[in-house]
Short mmCIF file of C-alpha atoms and ligand atoms in Angstrom, two decimals:
data_model
loop_
_atom_site.label_atom_id
_atom_site.label_comp_id
_atom_site.label_asym_id
_atom_site.label_seq_id
_atom_site.Cartn_x
_atom_site.Cartn_y
_atom_site.Cartn_z
CA MET A 477 -9.90 -3.40 -5.51
CA LYS A 478 -6.37 -4.64 -4.87
CA PHE A 479 -5.21 -5.66 -1.40
CA PHE A 480 -1.65 -4.86 -0.37
CA ILE A 481 -0.16 -5.55 3.05
CA ASP A 482 1.66 -2.64 4.72
CA THR A 483 4.53 -4.29 6.55
CA ALA A 484 8.08 -5.60 6.32
CA ASN A 485 7.22 -8.56 8.59
CA LEU A 486 7.70 -11.78 6.61
CA ASP A 487 5.35 -13.85 8.81
CA HIS A 488 2.54 -11.35 8.30
CA ILE A 489 3.24 -11.24 4.56
CA ARG A 490 3.18 -15.06 4.35
CA GLU A 491 -0.08 -15.24 6.37
CA ALA A 492 -1.83 -12.71 4.11
CA ASN A 493 -0.41 -14.36 0.99
CA ASP A 494 -1.63 -17.78 2.13
CA LEU A 495 -5.17 -16.38 2.24
CA GLY A 496 -4.91 -16.10 -1.53
CA ILE A 497 -6.12 -12.48 -1.54
CA LEU A 498 -2.84 -10.58 -1.55
CA ASP A 499 -1.92 -8.39 -4.56
CA GLY A 500 1.21 -6.70 -3.25
CA VAL A 501 3.22 -5.20 -0.39
CA THR A 502 4.15 -1.69 0.74
CA THR A 503 7.02 -0.90 3.05
CA ASN A 504 8.68 2.24 4.35
CA PRO A 505 11.72 3.03 6.51
CA SER A 506 9.59 3.05 9.68
CA LEU A 507 8.22 -0.43 8.93
CA MET A 508 11.79 -1.71 8.29
CA ALA A 509 12.98 -0.21 11.61
CA LYS A 510 9.99 -1.81 13.39
CA GLU A 511 11.30 -5.23 12.25
CA GLY A 512 14.75 -4.42 13.64
CA ILE A 513 16.32 -4.47 10.17
CA LYS A 514 19.62 -2.58 10.17
CA GLY A 515 21.96 -1.61 7.36
CA HIS A 516 21.52 -1.11 3.62
CA ASP A 517 22.33 -4.71 2.65
CA ASN A 518 19.78 -6.13 5.06
CA ILE A 519 17.11 -3.76 3.81
CA ILE A 520 17.82 -4.80 0.22
CA GLN A 521 17.72 -8.45 1.26
CA ARG A 522 14.31 -7.90 2.87
CA TYR A 523 12.94 -6.49 -0.42
CA VAL A 524 14.24 -9.58 -2.25
CA ASP A 525 12.72 -11.89 0.38
CA ILE A 526 9.34 -10.14 0.04
CA CYS A 527 9.46 -10.39 -3.77
CA ASN A 528 10.15 -14.11 -3.44
CA ILE A 529 6.99 -14.60 -1.35
CA VAL A 530 4.45 -12.37 -3.11
CA ASN A 531 3.64 -12.33 -6.78
CA GLY A 532 2.68 -8.67 -7.01
CA ASP A 533 3.95 -5.11 -6.73
CA VAL A 534 6.35 -4.42 -3.84
CA SER A 535 6.98 -0.78 -2.92
CA ALA A 536 10.55 0.05 -1.93
CA GLU A 537 11.25 3.58 -0.73
CA VAL A 538 14.14 5.84 -1.71
CA ILE A 539 15.93 7.67 1.12
CA ALA A 540 17.63 10.40 -0.93
CA THR A 541 15.73 13.66 -1.29
CA ASP A 542 17.73 15.13 -4.20
CA LEU A 543 16.90 14.20 -7.78
CA LYS A 544 20.23 12.57 -8.63
CA GLY A 545 20.21 10.52 -5.45
CA MET A 546 16.59 9.40 -5.90
CA ILE A 547 17.27 8.32 -9.49
CA LYS A 548 20.38 6.36 -8.46
CA GLU A 549 18.63 4.61 -5.58
CA GLY A 550 15.42 4.04 -7.53
CA GLU A 551 17.21 2.45 -10.47
CA ALA A 552 19.10 0.13 -8.12
CA LEU A 553 15.87 -0.85 -6.35
CA ALA A 554 14.03 -1.44 -9.64
CA ALA A 555 16.88 -3.70 -10.80
CA LEU A 556 16.30 -6.03 -7.81
CA HIS A 557 13.09 -7.58 -9.19
CA PRO A 558 10.52 -6.79 -11.91
CA ASN A 559 7.81 -6.34 -9.22
CA ILE A 560 9.61 -3.52 -7.40
CA VAL A 561 7.77 -0.19 -7.38
CA VAL A 562 9.94 2.78 -6.44
CA LYS A 563 8.38 4.77 -3.64
CA VAL A 564 9.15 8.48 -3.90
CA PRO A 565 8.15 11.26 -1.47
CA MET A 566 5.77 14.03 -2.56
CA ILE A 567 8.34 16.82 -2.82
CA LYS A 568 9.43 18.92 -5.78
CA GLU A 569 12.45 16.76 -6.57
CA GLY A 570 10.27 13.70 -6.06
CA ILE A 571 7.90 14.82 -8.80
CA LYS A 572 10.87 15.25 -11.16
CA ALA A 573 12.11 11.77 -10.17
CA ILE A 574 8.67 10.26 -10.82
CA ARG A 575 8.64 11.84 -14.29
CA TYR A 576 12.12 10.39 -14.95
CA PHE A 577 11.12 6.91 -13.74
CA THR A 578 7.85 7.01 -15.73
CA ASP A 579 9.75 7.94 -18.90
CA ASN A 580 12.14 5.06 -18.26
CA GLY A 581 9.56 2.35 -17.63
CA ILE A 582 10.01 2.15 -13.86
CA LYS A 583 6.85 1.90 -11.73
CA THR A 584 6.42 4.45 -8.92
CA ASN A 585 4.41 5.04 -5.79
CA CYS A 586 4.16 8.70 -4.73
CA THR A 587 4.08 8.64 -0.92
CA LEU A 588 3.23 11.07 1.88
CA VAL A 589 0.25 12.53 0.01
CA PHE A 590 -2.19 14.56 2.07
CA SER A 591 -4.11 16.72 -0.43
CA ALA A 592 -5.90 16.52 -3.78
CA GLY A 593 -3.45 19.08 -5.19
CA GLN A 594 -0.52 16.78 -4.43
CA ALA A 595 -2.40 13.87 -6.00
CA ILE A 596 -2.96 15.88 -9.20
CA LEU A 597 0.77 16.58 -9.47
CA ALA A 598 1.64 12.90 -8.89
CA ALA A 599 -0.77 11.86 -11.67
CA LYS A 600 0.59 14.51 -14.05
CA ALA A 601 4.10 13.12 -13.44
CA GLY A 602 2.78 9.66 -14.40
CA ALA A 603 2.99 7.93 -11.01
CA THR A 604 1.75 4.32 -11.07
CA TYR A 605 0.27 4.74 -7.57
CA VAL A 606 -0.51 7.69 -5.33
CA SER A 607 -0.57 7.06 -1.57
CA PRO A 608 -2.84 9.32 0.49
CA PHE A 609 -2.25 8.61 4.21
CA ILE A 610 -5.75 8.45 5.58
CA GLY A 611 -5.02 7.48 9.21
CA ARG A 612 -2.64 10.38 9.66
CA LEU A 613 -5.30 12.78 8.32
CA ASP A 614 -7.84 11.30 10.75
CA ASP A 615 -5.25 11.90 13.53
CA ASN A 616 -5.45 15.60 12.59
CA SER A 617 -9.27 15.89 12.55
CA VAL A 618 -9.42 15.72 8.73
CA ASP A 619 -11.45 12.90 7.22
CA GLY A 620 -8.97 10.73 5.31
CA VAL A 621 -11.65 8.80 3.42
CA ASP A 622 -13.05 12.12 2.09
CA LEU A 623 -9.65 12.70 0.45
CA ILE A 624 -9.78 9.27 -1.20
CA GLU A 625 -13.22 10.11 -2.64
CA GLN A 626 -11.99 13.50 -3.88
CA ILE A 627 -8.92 12.06 -5.63
CA VAL A 628 -10.90 9.19 -7.19
CA HIS A 629 -13.43 11.74 -8.51
CA ILE A 630 -10.70 13.95 -10.05
CA TYR A 631 -8.76 11.05 -11.55
CA ARG A 632 -11.92 9.55 -13.14
CA MET A 633 -12.96 12.95 -14.55
CA TYR A 634 -9.63 13.34 -16.37
CA ASP A 635 -9.00 9.66 -16.98
CA PHE A 636 -5.68 9.73 -15.08
CA GLN A 637 -4.22 6.22 -15.02
CA THR A 638 -2.54 6.63 -11.59
CA GLN A 639 -4.04 4.20 -9.11
CA VAL A 640 -5.31 5.51 -5.78
CA LEU A 641 -3.59 3.46 -3.07
CA ALA A 642 -5.19 4.22 0.31
CA ALA A 643 -2.38 4.07 2.89
CA SER A 644 -1.99 4.60 6.63
CA ILE A 645 -5.02 2.34 7.09
CA ARG A 646 -5.43 1.65 10.78
CA HIS A 647 -8.45 -0.63 11.06
CA THR A 648 -10.94 -2.79 9.23
CA MET A 649 -13.61 -0.12 8.75
CA HIS A 650 -11.07 2.05 6.90
CA ILE A 651 -10.86 -0.77 4.31
CA VAL A 652 -14.64 -0.86 3.85
CA LYS A 653 -14.90 2.94 3.62
CA CYS A 654 -12.03 3.10 1.08
CA ALA A 655 -13.80 0.43 -1.00
CA GLU A 656 -16.97 2.57 -0.96
CA ALA A 657 -14.89 5.61 -1.93
CA GLY A 658 -13.52 3.81 -4.98
CA ALA A 659 -9.87 3.32 -3.97
CA ASP A 660 -8.01 1.14 -6.47
CA VAL A 661 -5.82 -0.36 -3.73
CA VAL A 662 -5.81 -0.54 0.05
CA THR A 663 -2.60 -1.22 1.90
CA CYS A 664 -3.28 -2.49 5.38
CA PRO A 665 -1.75 -4.11 8.44
CA LEU A 666 -2.52 -7.82 8.77
CA ASP A 667 -4.96 -7.22 11.69
CA ALA A 668 -7.11 -4.88 9.59
CA ILE A 669 -7.31 -7.50 6.82
CA LEU A 670 -8.16 -10.32 9.22
CA GLY A 671 -10.81 -8.11 10.85
CA LEU A 672 -12.82 -8.39 7.61
CA LEU A 673 -13.53 -12.00 8.59
CA ASN A 674 -15.28 -11.08 11.83
CA HIS A 675 -18.97 -11.29 12.54
CA PRO A 676 -20.39 -12.77 15.75
CA LEU A 677 -23.42 -14.12 13.89
CA THR A 678 -21.07 -16.15 11.67
CA ASP A 679 -19.49 -17.72 14.77
CA ILE A 680 -22.87 -18.32 16.44
CA GLY A 681 -24.30 -19.74 13.19
CA LEU A 682 -21.41 -22.08 12.63
CA ALA A 683 -21.51 -23.35 16.23
CA LYS A 684 -25.24 -24.07 15.78
CA PHE A 685 -24.73 -25.87 12.45
CA LEU A 686 -22.00 -28.06 13.98
CA ALA A 687 -24.13 -28.79 17.07
CA ASP A 688 -27.12 -29.70 14.91
CA TYR A 689 -24.94 -31.82 12.63
CA SER A 690 -23.88 -33.88 15.64
CA LYS A 691 -27.60 -34.68 16.24
CA THR A 692 -27.78 -36.17 12.75
CA LYS A 693 -24.98 -38.70 13.37
O1 G3P B 911 1.16 3.09 4.32
C1 G3P B 911 1.76 4.09 5.06
C2 G3P B 911 1.79 3.64 6.48
O2 G3P B 911 2.78 2.70 6.71
C3 G3P B 911 1.80 4.73 7.47
O3 G3P B 911 0.98 4.26 8.45
O4 G3P B 911 0.00 4.13 10.65
O5 G3P B 911 2.31 5.14 10.34
O6 G3P B 911 0.29 6.36 9.59
P1 G3P B 911 0.89 5.00 9.83
#
């Protein structure tokens, strides 16, 4: 399972990368806005900065919603760095754009996916990644992890190569549940990744080992 970090915050990206477990980064316009990044040039610069930190796929989202606009933006984003993955929304024109990018050797991440039907279309169009938003489903009384399981099952049955990228992860247990469900990738906030470290018995055990070691000096 690959670990991506879901942020445009460079400190968080560096901290996760320094752990030696980071495989990539996902961003979106909301995450850019959260960092106070304003203007097209600054957004582009942030993608470049992220690519210079992390040796792995970096999702950069198109803003256009028409085919021509998405292709123009996506090609410009892909030209920034070989690790850029063009993030395209799950809409009719988006599926056409994913097909175009796939046919032209550009990696894609189909975003805003909330159903197995949408995930089938993304795979048929050749998306590199499909991003089901599990936290937002949970917010609506629908089990997001169930959707991950369903998509993984369908993709394995038909040998679709599209990787299931569990997104909108809100907490550590989501990561564990997505791993059990067979997600290829989880993209998570830094806190959810760091939460994997936690167990009180580890802390108690280490304190005891150190205390007992001091008796041996
Ligand atoms: O990966 C998608 C993510 O950024 C959306 O997360 O918490 O806004 O649903 P959230």
